Tab-separated table of C-alpha atoms in Angstrom:
chain	number	residue	atom	x	y	z
A	1	MET	CA	-22.063	-20.678	-20.353
A	2	TYR	CA	-20.399	-18.218	-22.345
A	3	GLN	CA	-20.861	-14.781	-22.224
A	4	ALA	CA	-19.291	-12.029	-24.604
A	5	ARG	CA	-17.970	-9.025	-23.268
A	6	VAL	CA	-19.745	-5.542	-23.754
A	7	ARG	CA	-18.379	-2.630	-24.120
A	8	ARG	CA	-20.528	0.343	-23.038
A	9	ALA	CA	-20.755	2.753	-26.103
A	10	VAL	CA	-19.843	5.623	-24.577
A	11	SER	CA	-16.384	4.150	-23.013
A	12	PRO	CA	-13.286	5.628	-24.470
A	13	GLN	CA	-11.300	3.204	-27.094
A	14	VAL	CA	-7.761	4.277	-26.117
A	15	VAL	CA	-7.362	5.482	-22.245
A	16	GLU	CA	-5.498	8.044	-20.866
A	17	THR	CA	-5.126	8.336	-17.151
A	18	ALA	CA	-3.341	11.315	-15.580
A	19	LYS	CA	0.197	10.320	-14.833
A	20	THR	CA	-0.834	11.202	-10.955
A	21	VAL	CA	-3.482	8.952	-10.893
A	22	GLU	CA	-1.325	6.120	-12.707
A	23	ALA	CA	1.216	7.215	-9.862
A	24	GLU	CA	-0.795	6.920	-7.226
A	25	MET	CA	-2.309	3.335	-8.315
A	26	TRP	CA	1.192	2.045	-8.742
A	27	ALA	CA	1.883	3.450	-5.070
A	28	LEU	CA	-1.545	1.277	-4.018
A	29	PHE	CA	-0.390	-1.688	-5.615
A	30	GLU	CA	2.614	-1.782	-4.191
A	31	ALA	CA	1.248	-1.232	-1.064
A	32	ILE	CA	-0.731	-4.097	-0.771
A	33	GLY	CA	2.031	-6.480	-1.863
A	34	THR	CA	4.211	-4.808	1.312
A	35	TYR	CA	0.483	-5.625	3.336
A	36	TRP	CA	0.020	-8.817	2.277
A	37	ARG	CA	4.043	-9.646	2.786
A	38	LEU	CA	4.213	-10.594	-0.884
A	39	THR	CA	8.191	-11.149	-2.126
A	40	ASP	CA	7.741	-11.452	-5.715
A	41	ASP	CA	9.409	-9.034	-8.014
A	42	THR	CA	6.856	-6.349	-9.398
A	43	ASP	CA	8.906	-4.931	-12.173
A	44	GLY	CA	6.587	-6.236	-14.941
A	45	TYR	CA	3.608	-5.222	-13.030
A	46	ARG	CA	3.138	-1.906	-13.538
A	47	GLY	CA	2.485	-2.112	-17.719
A	48	ARG	CA	0.089	-4.986	-16.226
A	49	LEU	CA	-1.454	-2.694	-13.893
A	50	GLN	CA	-2.222	0.104	-16.568
A	51	ALA	CA	-3.651	-2.392	-18.840
A	52	PHE	CA	-5.729	-3.856	-16.077
A	53	MET	CA	-6.895	-0.138	-15.899
A	54	ALA	CA	-7.469	0.671	-19.053
A	55	ASN	CA	-9.600	-2.331	-19.499
A	56	ARG	CA	-11.658	-1.515	-16.769
A	57	VAL	CA	-12.092	1.927	-18.306
A	58	SER	CA	-13.038	0.589	-21.661
A	59	LEU	CA	-15.587	-1.524	-20.243
A	60	ASP	CA	-17.223	1.173	-17.965
A	61	VAL	CA	-15.796	5.264	-18.347
A	62	GLY	CA	-17.109	5.700	-14.679
A	63	TYR	CA	-13.885	3.764	-13.629
A	64	LEU	CA	-12.086	6.996	-14.621
A	65	GLY	CA	-14.019	8.664	-11.698
A	66	TYR	CA	-13.235	5.846	-9.421
A	67	TYR	CA	-9.611	6.019	-9.934
A	68	ALA	CA	-9.448	9.466	-9.562
A	69	LEU	CA	-11.449	9.510	-6.291
A	70	ALA	CA	-8.899	7.301	-4.865
A	71	VAL	CA	-6.274	9.361	-5.277
A	72	ASP	CA	-8.598	11.848	-3.252
A	73	VAL	CA	-9.154	9.477	-0.473
A	74	ILE	CA	-5.968	8.006	-0.331
A	75	ALA	CA	-4.986	11.377	0.348
A	76	ASP	CA	-7.802	12.489	3.030
A	77	LEU	CA	-6.273	8.971	4.784
A	78	LEU	CA	-2.630	10.318	4.445
A	79	ALA	CA	-3.853	13.169	6.400
A	80	GLU	CA	-5.900	11.773	9.435
A	81	THR	CA	-3.172	9.202	10.181
A	82	ASP	CA	0.383	9.263	11.144
A	83	SER	CA	2.053	7.322	8.487
A	84	ALA	CA	1.452	5.936	4.930
A	85	GLN	CA	1.174	2.375	6.402
A	86	ALA	CA	-1.408	3.198	8.883
A	87	ALA	CA	-3.492	4.632	5.896
A	88	TYR	CA	-3.329	2.056	3.762
A	89	ASP	CA	-3.826	-0.493	6.593
A	90	LYS	CA	-7.083	1.790	7.087
A	91	LEU	CA	-7.827	1.247	3.518
A	92	PHE	CA	-7.582	-2.262	2.951
A	93	THR	CA	-9.622	-3.192	6.528
A	94	THR	CA	-12.207	-0.910	6.621
A	95	ARG	CA	-15.406	-2.791	4.895
A	96	ALA	CA	-18.342	-0.890	3.830
A	97	SER	CA	-21.409	-1.966	5.468
A	98	GLY	CA	-24.479	0.361	7.500
A	99	GLY	CA	-25.003	3.619	5.852
A	100	GLU	CA	-21.139	4.067	4.504
A	101	GLU	CA	-22.538	2.277	1.256
A	102	ASP	CA	-22.646	5.460	-0.468
A	103	SER	CA	-19.328	7.008	1.064
A	104	ASP	CA	-16.223	7.689	-1.140
A	105	LEU	CA	-14.167	5.063	1.309
A	106	ALA	CA	-17.055	2.429	0.303
A	107	ALA	CA	-17.005	3.205	-3.479
A	108	VAL	CA	-13.399	3.244	-3.722
A	109	LYS	CA	-13.171	-0.147	-1.707
A	110	THR	CA	-15.500	-2.288	-3.617
A	111	ARG	CA	-14.326	-0.824	-7.030
A	112	VAL	CA	-10.471	0.274	-7.029
A	113	VAL	CA	-9.161	-1.487	-3.502
A	114	ASP	CA	-10.844	-4.846	-3.200
A	115	GLU	CA	-10.181	-5.534	-7.245
A	116	PHE	CA	-6.289	-4.317	-6.775
A	117	ILE	CA	-6.279	-6.986	-4.011
A	118	ALA	CA	-7.516	-9.612	-5.389
A	119	TRP	CA	-5.580	-8.809	-8.895
A	120	ARG	CA	-2.470	-8.527	-6.988
A	121	LEU	CA	-2.833	-11.934	-5.107
A	122	ALA	CA	-3.388	-13.585	-8.240
A	123	LEU	CA	-0.259	-12.407	-9.358
A	124	GLY	CA	2.318	-12.960	-6.526
A	125	GLY	CA	-0.003	-14.441	-3.630
A	126	PHE	CA	0.018	-17.956	-4.717
A	127	ARG	CA	4.056	-18.415	-4.017
A	128	ASP	CA	4.517	-17.178	-1.101
A	129	PHE	CA	1.064	-18.694	0.458
A	130	GLY	CA	2.697	-21.863	-0.457
A	131	ALA	CA	1.239	-23.148	-3.649
A	132	LEU	CA	3.693	-24.877	-5.679
A	133	ASN	CA	1.412	-25.444	-9.084
A	134	TYR	CA	0.871	-22.427	-10.861
A	135	ARG	CA	1.697	-20.636	-14.130
A	136	GLY	CA	5.094	-19.520	-13.617
A	137	TYR	CA	6.171	-21.661	-9.965
A	138	PHE	CA	5.770	-25.211	-10.973
A	139	GLY	CA	7.307	-27.067	-7.940
A	140	GLY	CA	9.544	-29.369	-10.074
A	141	ALA	CA	9.838	-32.713	-10.893
A	142	ASN	CA	8.441	-35.227	-9.686
A	143	LEU	CA	11.515	-37.749	-8.905
A	144	PRO	CA	11.873	-40.697	-6.818
A	145	GLY	CA	13.023	-40.214	-2.939
A	146	ALA	CA	12.105	-36.000	-3.791
A	147	PRO	CA	9.195	-34.402	-2.202
A	148	VAL	CA	6.426	-34.631	-4.683
A	149	PRO	CA	6.382	-31.243	-6.395
A	150	TYR	CA	2.516	-30.686	-5.876
A	151	ARG	CA	0.002	-31.169	-2.516
A	152	PRO	CA	-1.058	-34.866	-2.355
A	153	ARG	CA	-4.247	-35.757	-1.387
A	154	ASP	CA	-4.823	-36.361	2.103
A	155	GLU	CA	-5.048	-39.935	2.420
A	156	ALA	CA	-7.289	-39.265	5.765
A	157	GLN	CA	-10.488	-37.609	4.076
């Protein structure tokens, strides 16, 4: 059943995020692509990321705080580890479980990192993981003697 999107009354119509927050969220977004070895061109994604973040804030103004908190958590991880890659690896692989549900890391992981990961993989991961048919990357024409441009059904099933 269709449900209309509900915007919170206190959420701003126009969202302005600080340039440092925007830059850090872009670095996080790029690190996701590096971690999952995505090879797609990200030139057009920066504006999409800004729109994604603005949409989140327009639905829930609390996301402004989550994005700012993410900057702080990433800075803390960078201070604790010996490289940016190690900091991002920890951020990507940490699970919020047990008594950590209320920690800053758990909040950022759930509200920022996991959402960015899902969105980033949806943008560029399909092709890198072998999918042939999805918007923008159709596998080609179905020609006699040529490989099929889609994943054929396994006849053994």
